[in-house]
Amino acid sequence: MSSTPRIKRLPRFAETNFASLCAKAGVLCHQSQEDENGWDYLVEFPDNEVSGSPDTRPPAKRAFVQVKSTQGKRLTCSIKLSNARKAAQSPDPWFVVLTVERNNRPRTYVIHIWKDLIASFLRSVRQAHIDNTPEHRKRLSLTFTEADYHSDDPVEWMRSEIERVGSEYGEEKRKISKTAGYEDGFGTGSMIVEVESIEQLHNEFLGLGNGLSVSRFTYTPRRFGILDPKPQIDISKGTIHVTPDPIGDCELRLRNVRTGALATLPGKIFAHSFPGPLNPERRVRFSAPGLEIKWATGSEEHFTFTLDFTTALDFVSLEDFIKIITWLQKDSVALQIWANGRRVITAEANPNGPHVDCSEHLKIVGTLRSLSPAHRSDCRISLAAVSASSNLLFLHQVVSSPNIRIEYEPAPDTNYDYDTMIYYSVAEVGSLTAYALVERSLVGAISSIEGNRHRADFGPPVIREGWVAASISQEQRALMVEDYTRRAKEMDKFCKLIELGNILEFCRTGKGAQSREPRASLPRSDAPLNAPPQQA
């Protein structure tokens, strides 16, 4: 009985054997002509039979293969680190085929370079870089198991592995190679901050601070738990700002204890505490537009209630905000905070601080709301802006006042005969522009007062056109005058009209009228409203 002869040139046999297996499976197999490529064979699989036009078919699958060989019972081989990096970073499939001579017979094992191996290869690449070791001088050991045995179907198994990943194989592999090793973060940072109190730290982590002074900050990239040899960022002075994420939603319900009136505000919940069981201090922030409530728990429990008058709100929300301010100045306010369908906090705020009349602010916002849809997201304004704008106060007065009186001295030999007046008013606050086209009818007769002065009273306003818009164009500005001019021409056909044009400019200069109108004496527009208090 004769024995099977030993394979004398095993490395060469392994390559020709793999090429034969490819031919047997009906796939193309191209051998590398350069030793620097990192692969021995490029395998091209035939197209799958799919319906439809050929131009819509996906490209044929292909894979790069390294062929290794060994003798005996050891199921291991080694590859250069430079080749391992190419296999891990390439978007194409890579496989390692190991031919093992055992009892003078070849056995074929195949490994797919996928998730765990990609991460292992890249970790070794990073460590070699840290150690300043050239990649081509370092080799990695690959261990196979009997589960990797594929003597009968190595090529078909490779195809099935590629199809198992799916049509987005390249994208999936890129994702693995880019994200592997960052499971615990992208680096390590260290900083020294300067604070005046623990409360300042709480405020910063709640999003209520103005930034922490940093006297030293370093950041060192880390991947696979391996730090860079030196920091990527190393600064000795700066400011760090904390932007926290809310832990949930809430609803703030404020009720005037005296009148029973209710206002509700949607809000967000933020929380902060220092780690450790021995530190019971905890801070919770309930944040609604223009309103901040901080709840301190621990050794002492208390609430801090803060109003921000610079927060821009839609007109309905701003009306509610002004109502809350008014309540807090003269009445007790019951507060409830609800989250996840249950009440989590109940408290009561008592009147605090000097009384400031906000009734005029409320009326101004009401006028804006009457000119525009209340909840338009682009029409937002703060209470501080309302308070500071004298032009907005003037627009409110000439649009909403129930009557207007004009006094004038007639020009010599001029007959003023009219029964209706028309004008428009414009106010700009920040990016917002408010516009109203108004008509008023004469009430009673034109009367004479001291000297040669005359007086005329006009009744309730009729708003023919009105809007509030953000960041208007020059074309829209021109429409304000065009609308006024067109309406004046229409009215001139059936009434005796006095045309004041832009009433603010008319009151300031006495000019701009179309029919020798007198100079009007109207409410002043050069004085801002009393500013509301900045904190309650």
Coordinates of C-alpha atoms in Angstrom, one line a residue:
M1 CA 0.0 0.0 0.0
S2 CA 1.6 3.3 -1.1
S3 CA 1.4 6.6 0.9
T4 CA 0.4 10.0 -0.4
P5 CA 3.6 12.0 -1.2
R6 CA 4.4 15.1 0.7
I7 CA 3.7 18.5 -1.0
K8 CA 7.2 19.8 -1.6
R9 CA 6.4 23.4 -2.6
L10 CA 3.5 24.2 -0.3
P11 CA 3.3 28.0 -0.8
R12 CA 3.2 27.6 -4.6
F13 CA 0.7 24.7 -4.3
A14 CA -1.6 26.8 -2.1
E15 CA -1.8 29.5 -4.8
T16 CA -2.4 27.2 -7.7
N17 CA -4.9 25.2 -5.6
F18 CA -6.9 28.4 -4.9
A19 CA -6.8 29.3 -8.6
S20 CA -8.1 25.8 -9.4
L21 CA -10.9 26.2 -6.8
C22 CA -11.9 29.5 -8.4
A23 CA -12.0 27.9 -11.9
K24 CA -14.1 25.1 -10.5
A25 CA -16.6 27.6 -9.1
G26 CA -16.8 29.5 -12.3
V27 CA -15.3 32.8 -11.1
L28 CA -12.5 34.9 -12.6
C29 CA -9.2 34.9 -10.6
H30 CA -6.5 37.5 -11.3
Q31 CA -3.1 37.0 -9.7
S32 CA -1.3 40.0 -8.4
Q33 CA 1.9 40.9 -10.3
E34 CA 3.3 43.2 -7.6
D35 CA 4.3 42.1 -4.1
E36 CA 3.4 45.5 -2.7
N37 CA -0.4 45.2 -3.3
G38 CA -1.1 43.4 -0.1
W39 CA -3.2 40.7 -1.9
D40 CA -2.5 37.7 -4.0
Y41 CA -5.7 37.3 -6.0
L42 CA -8.6 39.4 -7.1
V43 CA -11.7 37.3 -7.4
E44 CA -14.6 38.5 -9.6
F45 CA -17.9 36.8 -9.2
P46 CA -20.3 36.5 -12.1
D47 CA -23.4 38.7 -12.2
N48 CA -26.5 37.4 -10.5
E49 CA -29.5 36.8 -12.8
V50 CA -31.8 39.7 -12.2
S51 CA -34.7 41.1 -14.2
G52 CA -34.7 44.5 -15.8
S53 CA -32.4 46.5 -18.1
P54 CA -28.7 45.8 -17.8
D55 CA -27.9 49.4 -17.1
T56 CA -29.9 49.2 -13.8
R57 CA -28.1 46.1 -12.5
P58 CA -25.7 46.4 -9.6
P59 CA -22.0 46.0 -10.3
A60 CA -20.5 42.5 -10.1
K61 CA -19.1 41.5 -6.7
R62 CA -15.4 41.1 -6.2
A63 CA -13.0 40.3 -3.4
F64 CA -9.3 40.5 -2.6
V65 CA -7.6 37.4 -1.2
Q66 CA -4.3 36.6 0.5
V67 CA -3.2 33.0 0.2
K68 CA -1.2 31.5 3.1
S69 CA 0.1 28.0 3.8
T70 CA 1.3 26.0 6.8
Q71 CA 2.1 22.4 7.7
G72 CA 1.0 20.2 10.7
K73 CA -1.7 20.9 13.2
R74 CA -1.1 24.6 13.6
L75 CA -4.0 26.7 12.1
T76 CA -2.1 30.0 12.1
C77 CA -0.4 32.3 9.7
S78 CA 1.1 35.8 9.7
I79 CA 0.5 38.8 7.6
K80 CA 2.3 42.2 7.4
L81 CA 0.8 45.0 9.4
S82 CA 0.8 47.2 6.2
N83 CA -1.3 44.6 4.4
A84 CA -3.6 44.2 7.4
R85 CA -4.3 48.0 7.4
K86 CA -5.1 47.8 3.6
A87 CA -7.5 45.0 4.3
A88 CA -9.2 46.8 7.2
Q89 CA -9.5 50.2 5.4
S90 CA -10.5 49.1 1.9
P91 CA -14.3 49.2 1.2
D92 CA -14.0 46.0 -0.8
P93 CA -14.2 42.5 0.8
W94 CA -11.0 40.9 1.9
F95 CA -10.4 37.3 2.8
V96 CA -7.4 35.2 3.9
V97 CA -7.2 31.6 2.6
L98 CA -5.0 29.2 4.6
T99 CA -3.9 25.9 3.0
V100 CA -2.8 23.4 5.7
E101 CA -0.9 20.3 4.7
R102 CA -1.9 17.6 7.1
N103 CA -1.0 13.9 6.6
N104 CA 0.3 15.0 3.2
R105 CA -3.2 16.2 2.2
P106 CA -4.3 19.9 1.7
R107 CA -7.1 21.4 3.8
T108 CA -8.5 24.8 3.0
Y109 CA -9.6 27.4 5.7
V110 CA -11.0 30.8 4.9
I111 CA -11.4 33.9 7.2
H112 CA -13.5 37.0 6.3
I113 CA -11.8 40.3 7.3
W114 CA -14.8 41.8 9.1
K115 CA -15.8 43.5 12.4
D116 CA -13.6 42.0 15.0
L117 CA -10.6 41.5 12.7
I118 CA -11.0 45.0 11.3
A119 CA -10.9 46.4 14.9
S120 CA -7.9 44.2 15.8
F121 CA -5.9 45.2 12.7
L122 CA -6.6 48.9 13.3
R123 CA -5.7 48.7 17.0
S124 CA -2.3 47.1 16.0
V125 CA -1.8 49.8 13.4
R126 CA -2.4 52.5 16.1
Q127 CA -0.1 50.8 18.6
A128 CA 2.7 50.6 16.0
H129 CA 2.3 54.3 15.3
I130 CA 2.6 55.1 19.0
D131 CA 5.6 52.8 19.3
N132 CA 7.2 54.4 16.2
T133 CA 7.4 50.9 14.5
P134 CA 7.3 50.8 10.7
E135 CA 4.3 48.8 9.5
H136 CA 6.2 46.7 7.0
R137 CA 8.5 45.5 9.9
K138 CA 5.6 44.2 12.0
R139 CA 3.6 41.0 11.4
L140 CA 0.3 39.9 12.9
S141 CA -0.7 36.4 13.7
L142 CA -4.0 35.0 12.4
T143 CA -5.6 32.0 14.1
F144 CA -8.1 29.8 12.3
T145 CA -10.5 27.2 13.8
E146 CA -12.3 24.2 12.4
A147 CA -15.3 26.4 11.9
D148 CA -13.3 28.1 9.1
Y149 CA -12.8 24.9 7.2
H150 CA -14.1 25.2 3.6
S151 CA -12.2 22.8 1.4
D152 CA -15.2 21.9 -0.6
D153 CA -16.8 25.4 -1.1
P154 CA -14.3 28.2 -0.3
V155 CA -15.4 30.4 -3.2
E156 CA -19.1 29.9 -2.7
W157 CA -18.7 30.6 1.0
M158 CA -16.9 33.9 0.2
R159 CA -19.8 34.9 -2.0
S160 CA -22.3 34.1 0.7
E161 CA -20.4 36.2 3.2
I162 CA -20.5 39.2 0.9
E163 CA -24.3 38.7 0.3
R164 CA -24.9 38.3 4.0
V165 CA -23.7 41.9 4.6
G166 CA -25.9 43.2 1.8
S167 CA -25.8 45.6 -1.1
E168 CA -24.3 48.4 0.9
Y169 CA -21.2 46.3 1.8
G170 CA -18.7 49.2 1.1
E171 CA -20.6 51.7 3.3
E172 CA -21.0 49.1 6.1
K173 CA -17.3 48.4 6.0
R174 CA -16.3 52.1 6.0
K175 CA -18.6 52.6 9.0
I176 CA -16.9 49.8 10.9
S177 CA -13.3 51.0 10.1
K178 CA -14.2 54.6 11.0
T179 CA -16.0 53.9 14.3
A180 CA -14.2 51.0 15.7
G181 CA -12.2 51.8 18.8
Y182 CA -14.3 54.9 19.7
E183 CA -16.9 53.0 21.9
D184 CA -15.7 54.8 25.0
G185 CA -15.2 58.3 23.4
F186 CA -12.8 60.1 21.1
G187 CA -10.3 61.2 23.7
T188 CA -9.5 62.3 27.2
G189 CA -9.8 65.9 28.4
S190 CA -8.5 67.5 31.5
M191 CA -9.3 71.0 32.7
I192 CA -8.8 73.3 35.7
V193 CA -11.7 75.7 36.2
E194 CA -12.0 78.7 38.5
V195 CA -15.3 79.1 40.3
E196 CA -16.6 81.4 43.0
S197 CA -19.0 78.9 44.5
I198 CA -20.6 75.5 44.1
E199 CA -23.8 77.3 43.1
Q200 CA -22.0 78.7 40.1
L201 CA -21.1 75.2 38.9
H202 CA -24.7 74.1 39.3
N203 CA -25.9 77.1 37.2
E204 CA -23.4 76.3 34.5
F205 CA -24.4 72.7 34.2
L206 CA -28.1 73.7 34.2
G207 CA -27.5 76.1 31.3
L208 CA -28.0 79.2 33.4
G209 CA -24.4 80.5 33.5
N210 CA -22.2 82.7 31.4
G211 CA -19.3 80.3 31.1
L212 CA -16.5 79.0 33.4
S213 CA -13.0 80.5 33.4
V214 CA -10.4 77.8 32.5
S215 CA -6.8 78.1 33.6
R216 CA -5.7 74.9 31.8
F217 CA -7.3 72.6 29.3
T218 CA -5.8 69.6 27.5
Y219 CA -7.3 67.1 25.1
T220 CA -5.6 64.0 23.9
P221 CA -7.2 61.8 21.2
R222 CA -7.7 58.1 22.2
R223 CA -8.7 55.1 20.1
F224 CA -8.9 51.5 21.3
G225 CA -8.0 52.8 24.7
I226 CA -4.6 54.0 23.4
L227 CA -3.8 57.7 23.9
D228 CA -1.8 59.8 21.5
P229 CA 1.7 60.5 22.8
K230 CA 0.9 64.2 23.4
P231 CA -2.2 66.4 23.6
Q232 CA -3.8 67.6 20.5
I233 CA -5.1 70.7 22.4
D234 CA -3.2 72.4 25.2
I235 CA -4.3 75.9 26.2
S236 CA -3.7 77.8 29.4
K237 CA -6.6 80.2 29.4
G238 CA -10.1 80.2 28.1
T239 CA -13.8 79.9 28.8
I240 CA -16.0 76.8 28.7
H241 CA -19.7 77.0 28.0
V242 CA -22.0 74.1 28.9
T243 CA -25.1 73.4 26.8
P244 CA -27.2 70.8 28.6
D245 CA -29.8 68.5 27.1
P246 CA -33.2 68.5 28.8
I247 CA -34.2 65.3 30.6
G248 CA -37.9 65.8 29.8
D249 CA -40.8 68.1 29.1
C250 CA -43.1 69.8 31.5
E251 CA -46.0 72.3 31.8
L252 CA -45.9 75.3 34.1
R253 CA -49.4 76.3 35.4
L254 CA -49.6 79.7 37.1
R255 CA -52.9 80.8 38.7
N256 CA -53.7 84.2 40.1
V257 CA -54.8 83.4 43.7
R258 CA -57.1 86.5 43.9
T259 CA -58.9 86.2 40.5
G260 CA -58.4 82.6 39.7
A261 CA -57.1 83.4 36.2
L262 CA -54.8 80.7 34.8
A263 CA -51.8 80.8 32.4
T264 CA -50.0 77.7 31.2
L265 CA -46.5 77.6 29.6
P266 CA -44.8 74.6 28.0
G267 CA -41.3 74.0 29.3
K268 CA -38.2 71.8 29.6
I269 CA -36.7 70.1 32.6
F270 CA -32.9 70.2 33.3
A271 CA -31.2 68.6 36.3
H272 CA -27.7 68.5 37.9
S273 CA -26.1 66.9 40.9
F274 CA -22.5 66.1 41.7
P275 CA -21.6 62.4 41.8
G276 CA -21.3 60.5 45.1
P277 CA -23.7 59.3 47.8
L278 CA -22.4 61.8 50.3
N279 CA -23.4 64.8 48.2
P280 CA -27.2 65.3 48.5
E281 CA -27.3 68.7 46.8
R282 CA -29.4 68.7 43.6
R283 CA -30.7 71.4 41.3
V284 CA -33.6 71.2 38.9
R285 CA -34.4 73.8 36.3
F286 CA -37.8 74.2 34.8
S287 CA -37.4 76.4 31.7
A288 CA -40.2 78.1 29.7
P289 CA -39.8 80.9 27.2
G290 CA -39.0 84.0 29.3
L291 CA -39.4 82.2 32.6
E292 CA -36.9 80.2 34.7
I293 CA -37.6 78.3 37.9
K294 CA -34.7 76.7 39.8
W295 CA -35.5 74.2 42.5
A296 CA -32.7 73.5 45.1
T297 CA -32.9 70.4 47.2
G298 CA -30.5 69.0 49.8
S299 CA -29.5 70.7 53.1
E300 CA -31.8 73.7 52.2
E301 CA -34.8 73.6 49.9
H302 CA -35.8 76.8 48.0
F303 CA -37.0 78.1 44.7
T304 CA -35.6 80.9 42.5
F305 CA -38.1 82.5 40.1
T306 CA -36.5 84.6 37.2
L307 CA -38.1 86.5 34.4
D308 CA -36.2 87.3 31.2
F309 CA -37.7 90.3 29.4
T310 CA -35.4 90.0 26.4
T311 CA -36.9 86.6 25.3
A312 CA -38.7 87.0 22.0
L313 CA -42.2 85.4 22.0
D314 CA -45.2 85.2 19.7
F315 CA -47.9 87.7 20.4
V316 CA -50.2 85.3 22.3
S317 CA -47.4 84.0 24.5
L318 CA -46.2 87.5 25.1
E319 CA -49.7 88.6 26.3
D320 CA -49.6 85.7 28.8
F321 CA -46.1 86.6 29.9
I322 CA -47.2 90.2 30.6
K323 CA -50.2 88.9 32.6
I324 CA -47.9 86.8 34.7
I325 CA -45.6 89.8 35.4
T326 CA -48.7 91.9 36.4
W327 CA -49.9 89.1 38.8
L328 CA -46.5 88.8 40.4
Q329 CA -46.3 92.5 41.2
K330 CA -49.6 92.7 43.2
D331 CA -51.1 89.2 43.8
S332 CA -50.0 85.8 45.1
V333 CA -49.5 83.3 42.3
A334 CA -50.0 79.6 42.8
L335 CA -47.5 77.5 40.8
Q336 CA -47.8 73.9 39.7
I337 CA -45.4 72.0 37.5
W338 CA -46.6 68.9 35.7
A339 CA -44.6 66.2 33.9
N340 CA -45.6 62.9 32.5
G341 CA -49.2 63.4 33.4
R342 CA -48.7 64.1 37.1
R343 CA -48.0 67.1 39.3
V344 CA -44.4 67.1 40.5
I345 CA -44.2 70.5 42.3
T346 CA -46.7 72.9 43.9
A347 CA -45.6 76.3 45.4
E348 CA -46.8 79.9 45.8
A349 CA -45.0 83.1 44.9
N350 CA -45.9 86.2 46.8
P351 CA -45.8 89.8 45.5
N352 CA -42.2 91.1 45.4
G353 CA -40.6 94.3 44.1
P354 CA -41.9 97.8 43.1
H355 CA -45.1 97.9 41.1
V356 CA -44.7 98.9 37.4
D357 CA -47.8 99.3 35.3
C358 CA -47.7 97.0 32.3
S359 CA -51.2 97.6 31.1
E360 CA -50.0 99.7 28.2
H361 CA -47.6 97.0 27.1
L362 CA -50.4 94.5 27.0
K363 CA -52.5 96.9 24.9
I364 CA -49.6 97.3 22.4
V365 CA -49.2 93.6 22.0
G366 CA -53.0 93.3 21.5
T367 CA -52.8 95.7 18.7
L368 CA -49.9 93.7 17.1
R369 CA -52.0 90.6 17.4
S370 CA -55.0 92.2 15.8
L371 CA -52.8 93.0 12.7
S372 CA -51.2 89.6 12.3
P373 CA -51.9 85.9 12.9
A374 CA -51.1 85.3 16.6
H375 CA -48.9 82.2 16.4
R376 CA -46.7 83.0 13.3
S377 CA -43.3 81.6 14.2
D378 CA -41.4 84.4 12.4
C379 CA -43.3 87.2 14.2
R380 CA -41.7 87.3 17.7
I381 CA -40.8 90.2 19.9
S382 CA -39.6 90.6 23.4
L383 CA -41.2 92.7 26.2
A384 CA -38.0 94.7 26.4
A385 CA -38.3 95.6 22.7
V386 CA -41.9 96.6 23.1
S387 CA -41.0 98.8 26.1
A388 CA -38.1 100.6 24.3
S389 CA -39.9 101.4 21.0
S390 CA -41.6 104.8 21.0
N391 CA -42.7 104.2 17.3
L392 CA -44.5 101.1 18.4
L393 CA -46.4 103.0 21.1
F394 CA -47.3 105.6 18.5
L395 CA -48.6 103.0 16.1
H396 CA -50.7 101.5 18.8
Q397 CA -52.2 104.8 19.8
V398 CA -53.1 106.0 16.2
V399 CA -54.5 102.5 15.3
S400 CA -56.5 101.7 18.5
S401 CA -57.5 105.1 20.0
P402 CA -61.3 105.5 19.8
N403 CA -60.9 109.1 18.6
I404 CA -58.3 111.5 17.4
R405 CA -58.3 115.3 17.5
I406 CA -56.3 117.6 15.3
E407 CA -55.8 121.3 15.9
Y408 CA -54.4 123.7 13.3
E409 CA -54.2 127.3 12.1
P410 CA -55.8 127.7 8.6
A411 CA -53.7 129.2 5.9
P412 CA -55.0 132.6 4.7
D413 CA -57.8 132.4 2.1
T414 CA -57.9 128.6 2.3
N415 CA -61.1 126.6 2.8
Y416 CA -60.7 123.3 4.7
D417 CA -63.7 121.2 3.9
Y418 CA -63.4 117.5 4.7
D419 CA -65.4 114.7 6.4
T420 CA -63.0 111.8 6.4
M421 CA -59.3 111.4 6.9
I422 CA -56.9 108.6 5.8
Y423 CA -53.4 107.8 7.0
Y424 CA -51.0 104.9 7.5
S425 CA -48.7 104.1 10.4
V426 CA -45.4 102.1 10.3
A427 CA -43.3 100.9 13.2
E428 CA -40.1 98.8 13.0
V429 CA -38.7 96.9 15.9
G430 CA -35.7 94.7 15.2
S431 CA -36.5 92.6 12.2
L432 CA -40.3 93.2 12.6
T433 CA -42.3 95.7 10.6
A434 CA -45.9 96.6 11.6
Y435 CA -48.2 98.4 9.2
A436 CA -51.8 99.7 9.4
L437 CA -53.9 101.7 6.9
V438 CA -56.6 103.6 8.8
E439 CA -59.6 105.7 8.0
R440 CA -61.6 107.9 10.4
S441 CA -64.8 110.0 9.9
L442 CA -65.3 113.5 11.2
V443 CA -67.3 113.7 14.3
G444 CA -69.4 116.9 14.6
A445 CA -68.3 120.2 13.1
I446 CA -65.0 121.9 12.7
S447 CA -64.8 124.4 15.6
S448 CA -62.7 127.5 16.3
I449 CA -60.7 127.8 19.5
E450 CA -58.4 130.5 20.9
G451 CA -57.0 132.9 18.3
N452 CA -57.2 131.6 14.8
R453 CA -56.9 127.9 15.6
H454 CA -59.4 125.3 14.5
R455 CA -60.2 121.9 16.0
A456 CA -61.6 118.7 14.4
D457 CA -62.5 115.5 16.1
F458 CA -62.5 112.1 14.3
G459 CA -64.2 109.0 15.5
P460 CA -63.3 105.3 15.7
P461 CA -60.7 103.8 13.4
V462 CA -61.5 101.6 10.4
I463 CA -58.4 99.5 9.6
R464 CA -58.4 98.9 5.8
E465 CA -55.1 97.0 5.7
G466 CA -52.8 95.7 8.4
W467 CA -50.0 93.2 8.9
V468 CA -46.8 92.4 10.9
A469 CA -43.9 90.7 9.0
A470 CA -40.3 89.9 9.6
S471 CA -37.4 91.1 7.4
I472 CA -39.6 92.7 4.7
S473 CA -38.2 93.5 1.2
Q474 CA -38.0 96.8 -0.5
E475 CA -40.9 95.7 -2.7
Q476 CA -43.1 95.2 0.3
R477 CA -42.1 98.6 1.7
A478 CA -43.2 100.1 -1.6
L479 CA -46.6 98.3 -1.3
M480 CA -47.3 100.3 1.9
V481 CA -47.4 103.5 0.0
E482 CA -49.1 102.0 -3.0
D483 CA -51.9 100.6 -0.9
Y484 CA -52.4 104.0 0.8
T485 CA -52.4 105.9 -2.6
R486 CA -54.8 103.5 -4.2
R487 CA -57.3 103.6 -1.3
A488 CA -57.1 107.4 -1.2
K489 CA -58.0 107.7 -4.9
E490 CA -61.0 105.3 -4.4
M491 CA -62.3 107.3 -1.4
D492 CA -61.9 110.7 -3.1
K493 CA -64.7 109.7 -5.4
F494 CA -67.4 109.6 -2.7
C495 CA -66.2 111.6 0.3
K496 CA -64.3 114.8 1.2
L497 CA -60.9 113.5 2.1
I498 CA -58.0 114.8 4.1
E499 CA -54.9 112.7 3.3
L500 CA -52.2 112.6 6.1
G501 CA -49.9 110.0 4.5
N502 CA -47.4 108.5 7.0
I503 CA -49.0 110.0 10.2
L504 CA -45.8 109.9 12.2
E505 CA -44.0 111.9 9.7
F506 CA -47.0 114.2 9.3
C507 CA -47.1 114.9 13.1
R508 CA -43.4 115.6 13.2
T509 CA -43.1 117.9 10.2
G510 CA -46.7 118.9 9.1
K511 CA -45.8 117.7 5.6
G512 CA -46.8 114.9 3.4
A513 CA -50.5 115.6 3.0
Q514 CA -52.1 115.7 -0.4
S515 CA -54.6 118.5 0.0
R516 CA -53.1 121.3 2.1
E517 CA -54.0 119.7 5.4
P518 CA -53.4 121.4 8.7
R519 CA -50.7 120.2 11.1
A520 CA -52.1 117.7 13.5
S521 CA -51.7 117.7 17.2
L522 CA -51.6 114.0 18.2
P523 CA -50.1 111.9 21.0
R524 CA -46.4 112.3 21.5
S525 CA -44.2 109.5 20.1
D526 CA -40.8 110.5 21.4
A527 CA -41.0 109.0 24.9
P528 CA -40.7 105.2 25.6
L529 CA -42.9 103.4 28.0
N530 CA -41.8 102.8 31.5
A531 CA -39.5 99.8 31.4
P532 CA -40.7 96.7 33.3
P533 CA -38.6 95.3 36.2
Q534 CA -35.9 93.0 35.1
Q535 CA -36.5 90.3 37.7
A536 CA -39.3 89.2 39.9

